[in-house]
Amino acid sequence: MPDTPEHTPELTSELTPDAKKKRSQRNLAIALGLFAFVAVVFIVSILKISGNVAGAG
Amino acid sequence: MVNRDNTGTSVVDDKSSFAGPRDYFALLKPRVMSLVIFTALVGMIAAVANGASVHPGLAAASLLAIAVGAGASGALNMWWDADIDAVMSRTIARPIPQGLVPRSEAAGFGALLSALSIALLALASNYVAAGLLAFTIFFYVVIYSMWLKRSTPQNIVIGGAAGALPPVVAWAAASGTAPLDAWILFLIIFLWTPPHFWALALYREGDYARAGVPMMPNVAGELSTKKQIFGYSIILVVAGIAPYATGLGGTAYLAISSAFGAGFLLLAWRVFKSQPKSKEAPKQLFAFSILYLFALFAALLAEDLYALYA
């Protein structure tokens, strides 16, 4: 069947299974990295605030 | 790259689609990071042993920030030097030359981590330390990578300041100041850098020449480089004893510094007397130089920990 405009298959980009796996790993790493950063900032903030409170007391 | 399979669906087989977290971690130059963490730890413990007071959790967060900052500058260096890395056998396996990580992503990754590490250090310690970390990243990326590396054989001499700053940053993180003793640690790493990298350059001369990087052996020649290695080694060994003179190091440190200093001088002398194009002596000096720096800083760390907890 000729590739007339009506019959041209829809162009979609599809990753290979290995590339999909790597993408999932990258996404997970970003999520973990963000979570770790938020956790570290939270802990550091608590430590600084508690240190300042203790210093003021 | 996008190919179409027999159903008409395009299949992405760009190598960067196969990059995993490890490839991004490799951008941070983990081996350099480990040395930075170690020297920063020594600077921080030395500050505490000299009277600084810091919460262990904040100290750990500060060290993390310094390590990430070092890694970020490594990623930015790989972004800028991708063309050089692609022609040198020592660096061709890095993620950008391999096509695993696009240059633009390495730049964004490095810039983001730089900002986060400086912000975290400011939060966990103080603005002096954060400012010093920002300066370290700027010096490594802009002064060394962008300017000096391709323009002068003194590149690693001046650029070595960036690698020497982490113990000063850590000392400042713990105490808010950077006293003479912190700068002695800086001086030791600063003077250690030329013989360390020129020994490497002597047995990788072809690599640097092919990449067009003006390292000392392919600009001033092998003999001149060997003379300069020996000269810097003498000054380094003297600087290595300086912590004993100021009281930063004790008797055990003096013994270790002297013994390893003698070994360093012996190997530097062997490099000086080695046959032209001989690779064995430079290789030995390069390997020993890593051990030398580790031994000196480990001795300081052990003495400080003993003084703090024994």
Coordinates of C-alpha atoms in Angstrom, one line a residue:
Chain A
M1 CA 0.0 0.0 0.0
P2 CA 1.5 3.3 -1.0
D3 CA 2.3 5.8 1.8
T4 CA -0.3 8.3 0.8
P5 CA -1.1 10.9 3.5
E6 CA -4.1 8.8 4.5
H7 CA -2.1 5.6 4.9
T8 CA 1.1 6.9 6.5
P9 CA 1.6 5.0 9.7
E10 CA 1.6 7.3 12.8
L11 CA 5.1 8.2 13.7
T12 CA 5.8 7.5 17.3
S13 CA 9.2 7.4 19.1
E14 CA 9.6 4.2 21.2
L15 CA 12.6 3.4 23.4
T16 CA 14.1 0.0 23.4
P17 CA 13.4 -2.1 26.5
D18 CA 17.0 -1.5 27.7
A19 CA 16.7 2.3 27.1
K20 CA 13.3 2.2 29.0
K21 CA 15.0 0.5 31.9
K22 CA 17.8 3.0 32.0
R23 CA 15.3 5.9 31.9
S24 CA 13.5 4.4 34.9
Q25 CA 16.8 4.1 36.7
R26 CA 17.6 7.8 35.9
N27 CA 14.1 8.8 37.1
L28 CA 14.6 6.9 40.3
A29 CA 18.0 8.4 40.9
I30 CA 16.6 11.9 40.4
A31 CA 13.8 11.2 42.8
L32 CA 16.2 9.8 45.4
G33 CA 18.6 12.7 44.9
L34 CA 15.8 15.2 45.4
F35 CA 14.5 13.4 48.5
A36 CA 18.0 13.2 50.0
F37 CA 18.6 16.9 49.4
V38 CA 15.3 17.8 51.0
A39 CA 16.0 15.5 53.9
V40 CA 19.5 17.0 54.4
V41 CA 18.3 20.6 54.3
F42 CA 15.5 19.7 56.8
I43 CA 17.9 18.0 59.2
V44 CA 20.5 20.8 58.9
S45 CA 17.8 23.4 59.5
I46 CA 16.6 21.6 62.6
L47 CA 20.2 21.3 63.9
K48 CA 20.9 25.0 63.3
I49 CA 17.6 26.1 64.9
S50 CA 18.1 23.9 67.9
G51 CA 21.6 25.1 68.3
N52 CA 20.5 28.7 68.1
V53 CA 17.7 28.1 70.6
A54 CA 20.1 26.4 73.0
G55 CA 22.6 29.3 72.6
A56 CA 19.8 31.8 73.3
G57 CA 18.7 29.9 76.4
Chain B
M1 CA 19.4 8.6 16.5
V2 CA 15.9 7.6 15.5
N3 CA 15.3 4.6 13.2
R4 CA 12.0 3.3 12.0
D5 CA 11.3 -0.4 12.5
N6 CA 9.2 -2.6 10.1
T7 CA 5.9 -1.4 11.7
G8 CA 6.6 2.2 11.0
T9 CA 7.3 2.9 14.7
S10 CA 10.5 4.9 15.2
V11 CA 12.9 3.3 17.7
V12 CA 15.3 5.6 19.6
D13 CA 18.7 4.1 19.8
D14 CA 20.7 7.2 20.8
K15 CA 23.5 6.1 23.1
S16 CA 22.4 8.8 25.6
S17 CA 19.2 6.9 26.0
F18 CA 21.2 4.2 27.6
A19 CA 22.9 6.4 30.2
G20 CA 22.3 5.2 33.7
P21 CA 22.8 6.9 37.1
R22 CA 26.4 5.5 37.2
D23 CA 27.3 7.5 34.1
Y24 CA 26.1 10.7 35.7
F25 CA 28.0 9.8 38.9
A26 CA 31.1 9.3 36.7
L27 CA 30.8 12.9 35.7
L28 CA 31.6 13.8 39.3
K29 CA 35.1 12.3 39.1
P30 CA 34.6 10.0 42.1
R31 CA 38.3 9.3 42.6
V32 CA 39.1 13.0 42.8
M33 CA 36.0 13.4 45.1
S34 CA 37.3 10.8 47.5
L35 CA 40.6 12.7 47.8
V36 CA 38.7 15.9 48.4
I37 CA 36.6 14.3 51.1
F38 CA 39.6 12.9 52.8
T39 CA 41.6 16.2 52.8
A40 CA 38.5 18.2 53.8
L41 CA 37.9 15.7 56.7
V42 CA 41.5 16.3 57.9
G43 CA 41.0 20.1 57.7
M44 CA 37.8 19.8 59.6
I45 CA 39.1 17.5 62.3
A46 CA 42.2 19.7 62.6
A47 CA 40.0 22.8 63.2
V48 CA 38.1 20.9 65.9
A49 CA 41.4 19.8 67.5
N50 CA 42.4 23.4 67.5
G51 CA 39.4 24.6 69.4
A52 CA 36.6 24.9 66.9
S53 CA 33.2 23.5 67.9
V54 CA 30.8 22.0 65.3
H55 CA 27.9 19.6 65.6
P56 CA 28.7 16.2 64.0
G57 CA 25.6 16.4 61.9
L58 CA 26.5 19.8 60.5
A59 CA 30.1 18.7 60.0
A60 CA 28.9 15.7 57.9
A61 CA 26.5 18.0 55.9
S62 CA 29.4 20.4 55.3
L63 CA 31.7 17.6 54.1
L64 CA 28.9 16.4 51.8
A65 CA 28.5 19.9 50.4
I66 CA 32.2 20.2 49.8
A67 CA 32.3 16.7 48.1
V68 CA 29.3 17.6 45.9
G69 CA 30.9 20.9 45.0
A70 CA 34.1 19.1 44.0
G71 CA 32.0 16.7 41.9
A72 CA 30.1 19.5 40.3
S73 CA 33.3 21.2 39.2
G74 CA 34.4 17.9 37.8
A75 CA 31.2 17.7 35.7
L76 CA 31.7 21.2 34.4
N77 CA 35.3 20.4 33.6
M78 CA 34.2 17.4 31.5
W79 CA 31.6 19.6 29.8
W80 CA 34.3 22.1 28.8
D81 CA 37.0 19.6 28.0
A82 CA 34.9 17.1 26.1
D83 CA 37.0 17.7 22.9
I84 CA 40.3 17.0 24.8
D85 CA 38.9 14.0 26.6
A86 CA 37.8 12.4 23.3
V87 CA 41.4 12.2 22.0
M88 CA 43.2 11.2 25.2
S89 CA 43.4 7.5 26.1
R90 CA 43.2 8.3 29.8
T91 CA 39.8 10.1 29.4
I92 CA 38.2 8.6 26.3
A93 CA 36.0 6.3 28.4
R94 CA 34.4 9.2 30.1
P95 CA 30.6 9.5 29.7
I96 CA 30.6 12.5 27.2
P97 CA 33.2 11.2 24.7
Q98 CA 31.4 7.8 24.9
G99 CA 28.2 9.6 23.8
L100 CA 26.3 8.5 26.9
V101 CA 25.8 12.0 28.4
P102 CA 25.2 15.0 26.1
R103 CA 27.5 18.0 26.8
S104 CA 24.6 20.2 27.6
E105 CA 23.3 17.8 30.2
A106 CA 26.7 17.7 31.9
A107 CA 26.8 21.5 32.0
G108 CA 23.3 21.7 33.5
F109 CA 24.1 18.9 36.0
G110 CA 27.4 20.6 37.1
A111 CA 25.8 24.0 37.4
L112 CA 22.8 22.7 39.4
L113 CA 25.1 20.7 41.8
S114 CA 27.4 23.7 42.1
A115 CA 24.5 26.0 43.2
L116 CA 23.0 23.3 45.6
S117 CA 26.4 22.5 47.2
I118 CA 27.2 26.2 47.9
A119 CA 23.7 26.8 49.3
L120 CA 23.9 23.7 51.5
L121 CA 27.4 24.7 52.8
A122 CA 26.1 28.2 53.6
L123 CA 23.2 26.7 55.5
A124 CA 25.2 24.0 57.3
S125 CA 28.2 26.2 58.2
N126 CA 28.8 29.8 57.3
Y127 CA 29.3 32.2 54.4
V128 CA 33.1 32.2 54.6
A129 CA 33.1 28.5 53.8
A130 CA 30.4 28.8 51.2
G131 CA 32.3 31.7 49.6
L132 CA 35.5 29.7 49.5
L133 CA 33.7 26.7 48.0
A134 CA 32.2 29.0 45.3
F135 CA 35.7 30.4 44.6
T136 CA 37.1 26.9 44.4
I137 CA 34.5 25.8 41.8
F138 CA 35.1 29.1 39.9
F139 CA 38.8 28.7 40.0
Y140 CA 38.7 25.1 38.7
V141 CA 36.2 25.6 36.0
V142 CA 37.0 29.2 34.7
I143 CA 40.6 29.9 35.7
Y144 CA 42.0 26.3 35.2
S145 CA 39.7 24.5 32.7
M146 CA 38.7 27.4 30.4
W147 CA 41.8 29.6 30.6
L148 CA 45.0 28.0 31.8
K149 CA 44.8 24.4 30.7
R150 CA 45.0 25.2 27.0
S151 CA 47.2 28.3 27.2
T152 CA 50.3 27.7 29.5
P153 CA 52.5 24.8 30.8
Q154 CA 52.0 26.4 34.2
N155 CA 48.3 25.2 34.0
I156 CA 48.5 22.6 36.7
V157 CA 50.8 24.7 38.9
I158 CA 48.3 27.6 39.2
G159 CA 45.3 25.4 38.7
G160 CA 46.5 23.2 41.6
A161 CA 45.1 25.9 43.9
A162 CA 41.6 24.6 43.3
G163 CA 42.5 21.1 44.4
A164 CA 44.4 22.4 47.4
L165 CA 41.5 24.5 48.8
P166 CA 39.1 21.8 50.2
P167 CA 40.9 21.5 53.6
V168 CA 40.7 25.3 53.9
V169 CA 37.0 25.3 53.0
A170 CA 36.4 22.5 55.6
W171 CA 38.5 24.4 58.3
A172 CA 36.4 27.5 57.6
A173 CA 33.2 25.4 57.8
A174 CA 34.1 24.3 61.3
S175 CA 35.5 27.5 62.6
G176 CA 34.4 30.4 60.4
T177 CA 38.0 31.3 59.8
A178 CA 41.0 30.2 57.8
P179 CA 44.1 30.4 59.9
L180 CA 47.8 29.8 59.0
D181 CA 47.6 26.1 59.7
A182 CA 44.7 25.7 57.2
W183 CA 46.9 27.4 54.6
I184 CA 49.8 25.1 55.4
L185 CA 47.5 22.2 54.4
F186 CA 46.7 24.2 51.2
L187 CA 50.4 24.7 50.6
I188 CA 51.3 21.0 50.9
I189 CA 48.6 20.0 48.3
F190 CA 49.5 23.0 46.1
L191 CA 53.2 22.1 46.0
W192 CA 52.4 18.4 45.6
T193 CA 50.4 19.0 42.4
P194 CA 53.2 19.8 39.9
P195 CA 55.5 16.8 40.6
H196 CA 52.4 14.6 40.7
F197 CA 50.9 15.7 37.4
W198 CA 54.2 16.2 35.6
A199 CA 55.2 12.6 36.5
L200 CA 51.9 11.5 34.9
A201 CA 52.6 13.8 31.9
L202 CA 56.0 12.3 31.4
Y203 CA 54.6 8.9 30.7
R204 CA 51.4 10.2 29.0
E205 CA 53.3 12.8 26.9
G206 CA 51.8 11.6 23.6
D207 CA 48.3 11.9 25.0
Y208 CA 48.6 15.5 26.0
A209 CA 50.5 16.4 22.8
R210 CA 47.8 14.8 20.7
A211 CA 45.1 16.8 22.6
G212 CA 47.1 20.0 22.2
V213 CA 47.3 20.6 25.9
P214 CA 50.6 22.4 26.7
M215 CA 51.9 20.2 29.5
M216 CA 55.4 20.9 30.7
P217 CA 57.1 17.8 28.9
N218 CA 55.7 18.7 25.5
V219 CA 56.5 22.5 25.9
A220 CA 59.7 22.8 27.9
G221 CA 61.0 19.3 27.2
E222 CA 61.6 16.2 29.2
L223 CA 64.8 17.3 30.9
S224 CA 63.4 20.6 32.0
T225 CA 60.3 18.9 33.4
K226 CA 62.5 16.4 35.3
K227 CA 64.5 19.3 36.9
Q228 CA 61.3 21.1 37.8
I229 CA 59.9 17.9 39.4
F230 CA 62.9 17.6 41.5
G231 CA 62.9 21.3 42.5
Y232 CA 59.2 21.2 43.5
S233 CA 59.8 17.9 45.4
I234 CA 62.4 19.6 47.6
I235 CA 60.1 22.5 48.4
L236 CA 57.2 20.1 48.9
V237 CA 59.2 18.0 51.4
V238 CA 60.1 21.1 53.4
A239 CA 56.5 22.3 53.4
G240 CA 55.5 18.8 54.5
I241 CA 57.5 19.4 57.7
A242 CA 55.9 22.8 58.3
P243 CA 52.9 21.4 60.3
Y244 CA 55.4 20.2 62.9
A245 CA 56.9 23.7 63.2
T246 CA 53.6 25.4 63.8
G247 CA 52.3 22.7 66.2
L248 CA 49.6 21.4 63.8
G249 CA 51.5 18.1 63.6
G250 CA 53.3 16.2 66.4
T251 CA 56.3 13.9 66.6
A252 CA 54.5 11.0 64.8
Y253 CA 53.6 13.3 62.0
L254 CA 57.2 14.6 61.8
A255 CA 58.5 11.0 61.6
I256 CA 56.0 10.0 58.8
S257 CA 56.5 13.2 56.9
S258 CA 60.3 12.9 57.0
A259 CA 60.3 9.2 56.0
F260 CA 57.8 9.6 53.2
G261 CA 59.5 12.9 52.2
A262 CA 62.8 11.0 51.8
G263 CA 61.1 8.4 49.6
F264 CA 59.6 11.2 47.5
L265 CA 62.9 12.9 47.0
L266 CA 64.6 9.5 46.1
L267 CA 62.0 8.8 43.5
A268 CA 62.1 12.4 42.1
W269 CA 65.9 12.0 41.9
R270 CA 65.4 8.7 40.0
V271 CA 63.1 10.5 37.6
F272 CA 65.7 13.2 37.1
K273 CA 68.4 10.6 36.3
S274 CA 66.2 8.3 34.3
Q275 CA 66.8 7.7 30.6
P276 CA 64.9 9.8 28.1
K277 CA 61.5 8.5 27.3
S278 CA 61.8 6.0 30.2
K279 CA 58.3 5.6 31.8
E280 CA 59.1 3.4 34.8
A281 CA 60.5 6.1 37.1
P282 CA 57.8 8.6 36.4
K283 CA 55.2 5.9 37.0
Q284 CA 56.7 5.0 40.3
L285 CA 56.8 8.7 41.4
F286 CA 53.2 9.2 40.3
A287 CA 52.0 6.2 42.4
F288 CA 54.1 7.2 45.4
S289 CA 53.0 10.8 45.3
I290 CA 49.4 9.6 46.0
L291 CA 50.7 7.5 48.9
Y292 CA 52.8 10.4 50.2
L293 CA 49.8 12.8 50.4
F294 CA 47.6 10.2 51.9
A295 CA 50.3 9.3 54.6
L296 CA 50.8 13.0 55.6
F297 CA 47.1 13.7 56.0
A298 CA 46.4 10.4 57.6
A299 CA 49.1 11.1 60.2
L300 CA 47.6 14.5 61.0
L301 CA 44.1 12.9 61.2
A302 CA 45.3 10.1 63.5
E303 CA 47.1 12.6 65.8
D304 CA 44.1 14.9 66.0
L305 CA 41.7 12.0 66.7
Y306 CA 44.1 10.7 69.4
A307 CA 44.2 14.1 71.0
L308 CA 40.4 14.5 70.9
Y309 CA 39.3 11.1 72.1
A310 CA 42.3 9.3 73.8

